Coordinates of C-alpha atoms (C1' of nucleotides) in Angstrom, one line a residue:
Chain T
M1 CA 112.6 63.8 83.6
S2 CA 109.8 61.1 85.1
R3 CA 112.6 60.2 87.5
R4 CA 111.3 63.4 89.4
V5 CA 107.9 62.7 89.5
R6 CA 106.5 62.3 93.2
D7 CA 103.4 61.5 94.6
I8 CA 101.8 63.6 97.5
D9 CA 99.2 63.0 100.0
A10 CA 96.3 65.3 100.5
N11 CA 96.7 68.2 102.9
Q12 CA 100.7 68.4 102.8
D13 CA 102.8 71.4 102.5
L14 CA 104.5 71.3 98.9
I15 CA 106.3 74.5 99.8
S16 CA 106.2 76.6 102.8
E17 CA 106.4 80.2 102.7
G18 CA 109.8 81.2 103.7
D19 CA 111.0 78.3 101.6
S20 CA 113.8 78.4 99.1
P21 CA 113.0 75.4 97.5
E22 CA 115.5 73.9 95.0
D23 CA 113.0 72.8 92.1
V24 CA 110.1 74.4 90.1
H25 CA 107.1 72.4 90.7
L26 CA 104.5 71.2 88.1
I27 CA 101.2 69.4 89.2
L28 CA 100.6 66.5 86.8
E29 CA 97.3 65.3 88.8
G30 CA 95.4 66.3 91.7
F31 CA 94.6 69.4 93.4
A32 CA 96.7 71.9 95.1
V33 CA 96.2 75.8 96.7
R34 CA 98.7 78.5 97.0
Y35 CA 97.8 80.2 100.1
K36 CA 99.2 83.0 102.7
L37 CA 98.8 83.3 106.6
T38 CA 98.5 86.7 108.3
T39 CA 100.1 87.6 111.5
Q40 CA 96.6 87.1 113.3
G41 CA 96.2 83.7 112.1
R42 CA 93.8 84.0 109.3
R43 CA 94.5 82.4 106.0
Q44 CA 93.8 83.5 102.3
I45 CA 93.9 81.0 100.0
L46 CA 95.5 82.9 96.3
A47 CA 94.7 80.4 93.6
Y48 CA 93.7 76.6 92.7
M49 CA 96.2 74.6 91.0
I50 CA 95.0 71.6 88.8
A51 CA 96.6 69.7 86.0
G52 CA 99.4 71.6 84.1
D53 CA 99.6 74.4 86.3
F54 CA 103.2 75.3 87.2
C55 CA 103.2 75.9 91.2
D56 CA 106.3 78.5 91.2
V57 CA 108.2 79.4 88.8
H58 CA 109.4 82.6 90.4
V59 CA 111.7 80.9 92.1
T60 CA 114.2 80.7 89.5
L61 CA 114.5 84.7 90.1
L62 CA 112.9 85.1 93.6
R63 CA 114.6 83.1 96.5
R64 CA 112.0 83.0 99.2
M65 CA 108.5 81.8 98.6
D66 CA 106.3 84.8 99.8
H67 CA 103.6 82.0 100.0
G68 CA 102.9 78.4 100.8
I69 CA 101.8 75.8 98.4
R70 CA 99.6 72.7 99.8
T71 CA 98.1 69.8 98.6
L72 CA 94.2 69.1 98.8
R73 CA 93.9 65.9 97.4
P74 CA 96.6 63.2 96.6
S75 CA 98.7 64.6 93.7
R76 CA 101.3 63.8 91.5
V77 CA 103.8 66.3 90.8
V78 CA 107.0 66.7 88.7
R79 CA 109.9 68.5 90.0
I80 CA 111.9 70.5 87.3
S81 CA 115.3 72.1 88.3
P82 CA 115.9 75.8 87.4
G83 CA 118.5 74.9 84.9
T84 CA 116.7 72.4 83.2
L85 CA 113.8 74.9 82.8
L86 CA 116.0 78.0 81.6
E87 CA 117.6 75.2 79.3
I88 CA 114.1 74.2 77.9
L89 CA 112.9 78.1 78.0
E90 CA 116.3 78.7 75.8
R91 CA 116.1 75.9 73.4
Q92 CA 112.3 75.7 73.0
P93 CA 111.1 79.2 72.2
A94 CA 107.4 77.9 71.7
I95 CA 107.4 76.3 75.1
A96 CA 108.8 79.3 76.7
R97 CA 105.9 81.1 75.0
A98 CA 103.6 78.6 76.6
I99 CA 105.0 79.1 80.1
W100 CA 105.0 82.9 79.8
L101 CA 101.4 82.8 78.7
C102 CA 100.2 80.7 81.5
G103 CA 101.7 82.8 83.9
L104 CA 99.9 85.8 82.0
V105 CA 96.8 83.9 82.5
D106 CA 97.7 83.0 86.2
E107 CA 97.8 87.0 87.1
A108 CA 94.7 87.4 85.2
T109 CA 92.9 85.2 87.5
Q110 CA 94.4 86.7 90.3
R111 CA 93.1 89.7 89.4
E112 CA 89.9 88.7 88.5
W113 CA 89.6 87.3 92.6
L114 CA 90.7 90.7 93.6
V115 CA 87.7 91.7 91.7
N116 CA 85.3 89.0 93.2
V117 CA 86.3 89.4 96.9
G118 CA 86.4 93.2 96.4
Q119 CA 82.8 93.8 94.9
R120 CA 80.5 90.7 94.9
S121 CA 78.1 89.6 97.9
A122 CA 79.0 86.2 99.3
P123 CA 76.6 84.0 96.8
Q124 CA 77.9 85.5 93.8
R125 CA 81.4 84.9 94.6
I126 CA 81.1 81.7 95.6
A127 CA 78.9 80.8 92.1
H128 CA 82.0 83.2 90.3
L129 CA 84.4 80.7 91.5
F130 CA 82.1 77.6 90.4
C131 CA 82.0 79.3 86.7
E132 CA 85.8 79.5 86.5
M133 CA 86.7 76.2 87.8
H134 CA 84.0 75.0 85.4
V135 CA 86.1 76.4 82.5
R136 CA 89.3 75.5 83.9
M137 CA 88.3 71.7 84.7
G138 CA 86.5 71.3 81.3
I139 CA 89.8 72.8 79.2
V140 CA 91.8 69.6 81.1
G141 CA 88.9 67.7 80.6
L142 CA 87.4 67.0 84.0
T143 CA 84.1 68.0 83.3
S144 CA 80.8 66.5 82.2
N145 CA 78.2 68.1 81.6
G146 CA 77.9 71.1 84.1
S147 CA 79.5 68.8 86.9
F148 CA 82.9 68.3 88.2
E149 CA 84.7 67.7 91.3
L150 CA 85.8 70.1 93.6
P151 CA 87.4 68.9 96.5
L152 CA 86.8 71.6 98.9
T153 CA 85.6 71.8 102.5
Q154 CA 83.3 74.9 103.4
E155 CA 85.7 76.4 105.4
E156 CA 88.2 76.0 102.6
L157 CA 86.0 77.7 100.4
G158 CA 85.5 80.8 102.8
D159 CA 89.3 81.0 103.3
T160 CA 89.1 81.4 99.2
M161 CA 86.7 84.2 99.4
G162 CA 87.2 86.0 102.6
L163 CA 84.0 84.4 104.1
S164 CA 83.4 82.6 107.4
N165 CA 82.7 78.7 107.0
V166 CA 79.3 79.5 108.7
H167 CA 78.4 82.2 106.0
V168 CA 79.5 79.9 103.1
N169 CA 77.3 77.3 104.2
R170 CA 74.5 79.6 104.4
S171 CA 75.0 81.3 100.9
L172 CA 75.3 77.6 99.6
K173 CA 72.1 76.8 100.6
E174 CA 70.9 79.9 98.9
L175 CA 72.5 78.8 95.7
R176 CA 70.8 75.6 96.0
E177 CA 67.5 76.5 96.6
S178 CA 67.8 79.1 94.0
E179 CA 68.5 76.0 91.6
L180 CA 71.5 77.5 90.5
V181 CA 74.3 75.1 91.5
T182 CA 74.8 72.3 94.4
L183 CA 77.8 71.4 96.3
R184 CA 78.1 67.9 97.6
N185 CA 80.7 65.5 98.6
G186 CA 83.1 67.6 96.7
Q187 CA 81.0 67.3 93.4
I188 CA 79.6 70.6 91.8
V189 CA 76.1 70.4 89.8
I190 CA 75.3 73.3 87.7
S191 CA 71.7 73.1 86.7
D192 CA 72.0 75.9 84.4
V193 CA 75.2 77.6 83.4
D194 CA 73.9 80.8 81.8
R195 CA 72.0 81.4 84.6
L196 CA 75.0 80.9 87.2
K197 CA 76.9 82.9 84.7
A198 CA 74.3 85.9 84.7
F199 CA 74.1 85.5 88.5
S200 CA 77.6 85.7 89.5
G201 CA 78.8 88.2 86.6
F202 CA 81.0 86.1 85.4
D203 CA 82.8 87.0 81.7
P204 CA 85.5 84.4 80.8
S205 CA 87.4 86.8 79.0
Y206 CA 90.2 87.3 81.7
L207 CA 91.2 83.4 81.1
H208 CA 92.3 84.5 77.6
L209 CA 90.5 81.2 75.9
E210 CA 91.1 82.5 72.0
R211 CA 94.3 81.9 72.5
T212 CA 94.4 77.9 72.6
A213 CA 95.8 76.4 75.8
P214 CA 99.3 75.7 75.1
F215 CA 99.4 72.3 77.1
A216 CA 96.6 70.5 75.3
P217 CA 93.6 69.2 77.5
A218 CA 94.0 65.5 79.6
D219 CA 97.7 65.3 77.8
T220 CA 99.3 65.5 81.1
D221 CA 102.1 63.2 79.8
I222 CA 104.2 66.3 78.9
A223 CA 107.1 65.0 81.1
Chain I
M1 CA 113.4 106.7 71.9
S2 CA 112.3 109.8 73.7
R3 CA 110.3 110.4 70.5
R4 CA 107.9 108.4 72.1
V5 CA 107.4 109.8 75.4
R6 CA 104.0 111.5 75.9
D7 CA 102.6 113.7 78.7
I8 CA 98.8 112.6 79.9
D9 CA 96.4 114.7 81.8
A10 CA 94.8 113.3 85.1
N11 CA 91.7 110.9 84.6
Q12 CA 92.4 109.8 81.2
D13 CA 92.3 106.2 80.3
L14 CA 95.5 105.3 78.9
I15 CA 94.2 102.2 77.7
S16 CA 90.6 100.5 78.2
E17 CA 89.2 97.1 78.6
G18 CA 88.9 95.4 75.5
D19 CA 91.7 97.5 73.7
S20 CA 94.8 95.7 71.9
P21 CA 97.2 98.3 72.3
E22 CA 100.0 98.4 69.9
D23 CA 102.5 99.4 72.7
V24 CA 103.6 98.5 75.7
H25 CA 103.5 101.8 78.3
L26 CA 106.0 102.4 81.1
I27 CA 105.2 105.0 83.6
L28 CA 108.1 107.5 83.8
E29 CA 106.2 110.1 86.3
G30 CA 102.9 110.5 87.8
F31 CA 100.3 107.8 88.9
A32 CA 98.0 105.5 87.3
V33 CA 96.0 102.6 88.5
R34 CA 95.1 99.3 86.8
Y35 CA 91.2 98.7 87.4
K36 CA 88.4 96.7 86.2
L37 CA 84.8 97.0 86.2
T38 CA 82.0 94.7 87.1
T39 CA 78.9 94.1 85.0
Q40 CA 76.8 95.6 87.9
G41 CA 78.9 99.0 87.3
R42 CA 81.4 98.5 90.4
R43 CA 84.9 99.3 90.0
Q44 CA 87.9 97.6 91.6
I45 CA 91.4 99.2 91.4
L46 CA 93.9 96.4 91.1
A47 CA 96.8 98.1 91.1
Y48 CA 98.6 101.4 91.6
M49 CA 101.6 102.3 88.9
I50 CA 104.3 105.0 90.0
A51 CA 107.6 106.0 88.2
G52 CA 109.5 102.9 86.7
D53 CA 106.3 100.5 86.4
F54 CA 105.3 98.8 83.2
C55 CA 101.7 98.8 82.5
D56 CA 100.9 96.1 80.2
V57 CA 104.1 94.0 79.5
H58 CA 101.5 91.0 78.7
V59 CA 99.7 92.7 75.6
T60 CA 103.0 91.1 73.9
L61 CA 101.3 87.8 74.3
L62 CA 97.8 88.4 74.8
R63 CA 95.9 90.3 72.7
R64 CA 93.0 92.1 74.6
M65 CA 93.5 93.7 77.6
D66 CA 91.3 92.3 80.5
H67 CA 91.1 95.3 82.5
G68 CA 91.7 99.0 81.9
I69 CA 94.3 101.6 83.0
R70 CA 94.0 105.0 84.0
T71 CA 95.6 108.0 85.2
L72 CA 94.9 109.7 88.4
R73 CA 97.7 112.7 88.4
P74 CA 99.0 113.9 85.2
S75 CA 101.6 111.4 84.0
R76 CA 104.6 111.2 81.6
V77 CA 104.5 107.7 79.9
V78 CA 106.7 106.2 77.3
R79 CA 105.4 103.7 74.4
I80 CA 107.6 100.9 73.5
S81 CA 106.7 98.9 70.6
P82 CA 106.5 94.8 71.5
G83 CA 109.4 94.5 68.6
T84 CA 111.6 96.6 70.5
L85 CA 111.1 95.3 74.0
L86 CA 111.5 91.7 72.4
E87 CA 114.7 92.9 71.0
I88 CA 116.0 94.4 74.2
L89 CA 115.0 91.3 75.8
E90 CA 116.8 89.1 73.9
R91 CA 120.0 91.2 73.5
Q92 CA 120.2 92.7 77.1
P93 CA 119.8 89.5 79.4
A94 CA 120.2 91.8 82.6
I95 CA 117.3 94.0 81.6
A96 CA 115.2 91.1 80.7
R97 CA 115.9 89.7 83.8
A98 CA 114.9 93.0 85.6
I99 CA 111.6 93.1 83.8
W100 CA 111.2 89.4 84.7
L101 CA 112.0 90.2 88.3
C102 CA 109.4 93.6 88.3
G103 CA 106.8 91.5 87.0
L104 CA 107.3 88.9 89.7
V105 CA 107.2 91.4 92.2
D106 CA 103.9 92.9 90.7
E107 CA 102.3 89.5 91.0
A108 CA 103.7 88.9 94.5
T109 CA 101.9 92.2 95.3
Q110 CA 98.6 91.5 93.6
R111 CA 98.5 88.4 95.8
E112 CA 98.9 90.5 98.9
W113 CA 96.1 92.7 97.9
L114 CA 94.0 89.9 98.0
V115 CA 95.2 88.7 101.5
N116 CA 94.2 92.2 102.4
V117 CA 90.7 92.7 101.2
G118 CA 90.1 89.0 101.9
Q119 CA 91.2 89.1 105.5
R120 CA 91.6 92.4 107.4
S121 CA 89.2 95.0 108.6
A122 CA 89.0 98.0 107.0
P123 CA 91.3 100.3 108.9
Q124 CA 93.8 97.5 109.0
R125 CA 93.4 97.3 105.0
I126 CA 93.9 101.0 104.5
A127 CA 97.1 101.1 106.8
H128 CA 98.3 98.0 104.9
L129 CA 98.2 99.7 101.7
F130 CA 99.8 102.7 103.1
C131 CA 102.6 101.0 104.3
E132 CA 103.3 99.1 100.9
M133 CA 102.7 102.6 99.0
H134 CA 105.6 104.1 101.9
V135 CA 107.8 101.2 100.8
R136 CA 107.4 101.7 97.3
M137 CA 107.6 105.7 97.2
G138 CA 110.9 105.3 99.3
I139 CA 112.1 102.9 96.5
V140 CA 112.0 105.7 94.0
G141 CA 113.0 108.5 96.4
L142 CA 109.2 110.1 96.7
T143 CA 109.4 109.9 100.4
S144 CA 110.7 111.9 103.4
N145 CA 110.4 110.9 106.8
G146 CA 107.0 108.9 106.9
S147 CA 105.5 111.4 104.6
F148 CA 104.4 110.9 100.6
E149 CA 102.3 112.1 98.6
L150 CA 99.3 109.8 97.4
P151 CA 96.7 111.4 95.1
L152 CA 93.7 109.2 96.1
T153 CA 90.1 110.3 97.1
Q154 CA 88.1 108.4 99.6
E155 CA 86.1 107.1 96.7
E156 CA 89.1 105.7 94.9
L157 CA 90.5 104.4 98.1
G158 CA 87.2 102.5 98.5
D159 CA 87.5 100.9 95.0
T160 CA 90.8 99.9 96.1
M161 CA 89.8 98.2 99.1
G162 CA 86.3 97.0 98.4
L163 CA 85.0 99.8 100.6
S164 CA 82.2 102.3 100.6
N165 CA 83.6 105.9 100.4
V166 CA 81.6 106.4 103.8
H167 CA 83.5 103.7 105.7
V168 CA 86.8 104.7 104.5
N169 CA 86.0 108.3 105.7
R170 CA 85.2 106.8 109.1
S171 CA 88.1 104.5 109.0
L172 CA 90.5 107.2 108.0
K173 CA 89.1 109.2 111.0
E174 CA 89.6 106.3 113.4
L175 CA 93.4 105.8 112.1
R176 CA 93.8 110.1 112.4
E177 CA 92.6 109.6 116.3
S178 CA 95.1 106.5 117.1
E179 CA 97.5 109.1 115.8
L180 CA 98.7 106.3 113.2
V181 CA 98.6 108.2 110.1
T182 CA 96.6 111.0 108.4
L183 CA 95.5 111.4 105.1
R184 CA 95.2 115.3 104.1
N185 CA 95.0 116.8 100.5
G186 CA 96.5 113.9 99.1
Q187 CA 99.3 113.9 101.6
I188 CA 100.3 110.7 103.9
V189 CA 101.8 111.5 107.3
I190 CA 102.8 108.7 109.1
S191 CA 103.3 109.5 112.5
D192 CA 105.2 106.0 113.8
V193 CA 106.1 103.6 110.8
D194 CA 106.3 100.4 113.1
R195 CA 103.2 100.9 114.9
L196 CA 101.6 101.2 111.5
K197 CA 103.2 98.2 110.4
A198 CA 102.2 96.1 113.6
F199 CA 98.7 97.7 113.4
S200 CA 98.2 96.3 109.9
G201 CA 100.0 93.1 110.2
F202 CA 102.5 94.7 107.2
D203 CA 105.5 92.2 106.5
P204 CA 107.5 93.6 103.6
S205 CA 108.7 90.4 102.3
Y206 CA 106.4 89.9 99.6
L207 CA 107.9 92.9 98.1
H208 CA 111.4 91.4 97.6
L209 CA 113.4 94.1 98.6
E210 CA 116.5 91.8 99.2
R211 CA 117.0 91.8 95.5
T212 CA 117.9 95.2 94.8
A213 CA 115.5 97.3 92.3
P214 CA 116.5 96.6 88.8
F215 CA 115.7 100.2 87.6
A216 CA 117.4 102.4 90.1
P217 CA 115.7 104.8 91.9
A218 CA 114.8 108.6 90.5
D219 CA 116.6 107.4 87.4
T220 CA 113.9 107.9 85.1
D221 CA 116.2 108.6 82.3
I222 CA 116.1 105.1 81.1
A223 CA 114.6 106.0 77.8
Chain V
dC1 C1' 79.7 51.4 118.1
dG2 C1' 82.6 55.5 119.3
dG3 C1' 85.4 59.0 117.7
dC4 C1' 86.5 62.3 114.3
dT5 C1' 85.4 66.0 110.8
dA6 C1' 82.1 68.7 108.3
dT7 C1' 77.9 70.5 107.8
dT8 C1' 74.0 72.8 109.4
dT9 C1' 71.2 75.6 111.8
dG10 C1' 70.0 79.4 115.6
dA11 C1' 70.9 83.5 118.0
dA12 C1' 72.9 87.8 119.0
dC13 C1' 76.3 91.2 117.5
dA14 C1' 79.5 93.6 114.6
dC15 C1' 81.2 95.7 110.6
dC16 C1' 80.0 97.9 106.7
dT17 C1' 76.5 100.0 103.4
dT18 C1' 73.3 103.0 101.8
dC19 C1' 70.8 107.2 101.8
dA20 C1' 70.6 111.6 103.0
dA21 C1' 72.1 116.0 104.5
dG22 C1' 75.3 119.3 105.5
dT23 C1' 80.1 121.1 105.3
dA24 C1' 84.6 122.6 103.4
dC25 C1' 87.1 124.1 99.3
dG26 C1' 89.1 125.5 95.1
dG27 C1' 87.8 127.9 90.8
dT28 C1' 85.2 130.7 87.9
dG29 C1' 83.0 134.5 86.3
dG30 C1' 79.8 138.6 87.2
Chain W
dC1 C1' 85.8 140.7 95.7
dC2 C1' 82.3 138.2 96.4
dA3 C1' 78.7 134.6 94.9
dC4 C1' 78.2 130.3 92.9
dC5 C1' 79.1 125.9 91.5
dG6 C1' 81.3 121.3 91.5
dT7 C1' 83.7 118.1 94.1
dA8 C1' 85.2 115.9 97.8
dC9 C1' 84.9 115.2 102.7
dT10 C1' 82.1 114.6 106.8
dT11 C1' 78.6 113.1 109.9
dG12 C1' 74.0 110.8 111.2
dA13 C1' 70.7 107.5 111.0
dA14 C1' 68.7 102.6 109.6
dG15 C1' 69.3 98.5 107.5
dG16 C1' 71.8 94.6 105.5
dT17 C1' 75.3 91.5 105.0
dG18 C1' 78.3 88.4 107.1
dT19 C1' 80.8 87.1 112.0
dT20 C1' 81.1 84.7 116.1
dC21 C1' 79.6 81.8 119.6
dA22 C1' 77.5 77.6 120.2
dA23 C1' 75.0 73.6 119.8
dA24 C1' 73.0 69.7 116.8
dT25 C1' 73.2 66.6 113.0
dA26 C1' 75.1 64.1 109.4
dG27 C1' 78.7 61.3 107.4
dC28 C1' 83.0 58.5 107.5
dC29 C1' 86.5 55.2 109.1
dG30 C1' 88.5 52.4 112.2

DNA sequence: CGGCTATTTGAACACCTTCAAGTACGGTGG
DNA sequence: CCACCGTACTTGAAGGTGTTCAAATAGCCG
């Protein structure tokens, strides 16, 4: 299976909207986004994918991709044929459950993003995202003490939150000046996690952490 | 199984956030929404559920509901125990696939809603939602000639789109005066479907219609 | 150094919200 | 039958949040 591991540069489409990819992709390392373009040429980023995330289990049933997937950092992915995947799902119920569970958490996250964009102010949205990524990066062992790498330009942040890059800039400034959180050179530093959570209204229950993550942290050697 | 069919009034919580329901619910008839409240007391509606939609397959794996489900119209639901469901999934692979497929379309819809709220203007958002519901209601045989029932107050519409009820009102007026679509007494009338699609940037591919719906239209007698 | 991209700031404007008040409508009870 | 009530819808006015356009600054890489 390790034969099917591939290294991808940053800013490459792994899969484009409309594709009917042969394989399912699993991120081993790096950072990628799920995104969609509107007819008017605007972009909405739908999800961030980090180590341990499946990109597109749906292609086993749905032919066409209704969105694209793009790396933002150099990434390592493994391609799994739907046949192999279905076989694993059948033979290893524990893994099947784990993959299903991951999908459910992804869905819950998708819902929370809608709440975020629909109901919160710009600084709150950004703060909420940072709280979420702090938790997620923590699970895979990529945080240290309220600090972690988040390789996003302000424009990409804007496309995530439904905001202009200019307004993202001003909101980040506001967060910095309130000494809640700073983002510099793709590095997040959270001064006081609890204050940031309170400010953004972050409640991690949608991440369903009580269930231990089925793919263990940092153990990216699944393949 | 028909023993487990229940009729519910309008505006009742079928399941509340934090619940650990025993059963999975399937809507047979009526109209319900998935929603979430923020700490600041705002509400985001996450999905509309109509005949043939599962409310909460996730509870088979995830204990706590991270959102609530509420009827907006008198509805008929059937409760299925996770055990029964898992048994069906195992014995009837065709149904298992169908249910899985439905879930994938729900996810795709969730993504498109994020695009909608994140990237489109108020009138476009509303128009896009109406296009989507026109298709969905059509699938279950509840449209007639660009017209269908959509039992939402303007406030509920606002909670769906991340807009105030006042602005929903003005946007609806705009849509009405452009002769694109009208909403009166919970009844949608689309004058020219193609113009409405063009206006809102609606592209139905995310609904994955090429795959015929596994639960046949109007045949609500699954139970 | 030069050229690229990302960030930062200013100014004007648009979209959307909030508050407030008035209107329409359906249901209930005298 | 009509008065009353509650809810939803409608409209106006003022203000706030976020956008757009434009230009300047900073940082990175060849």
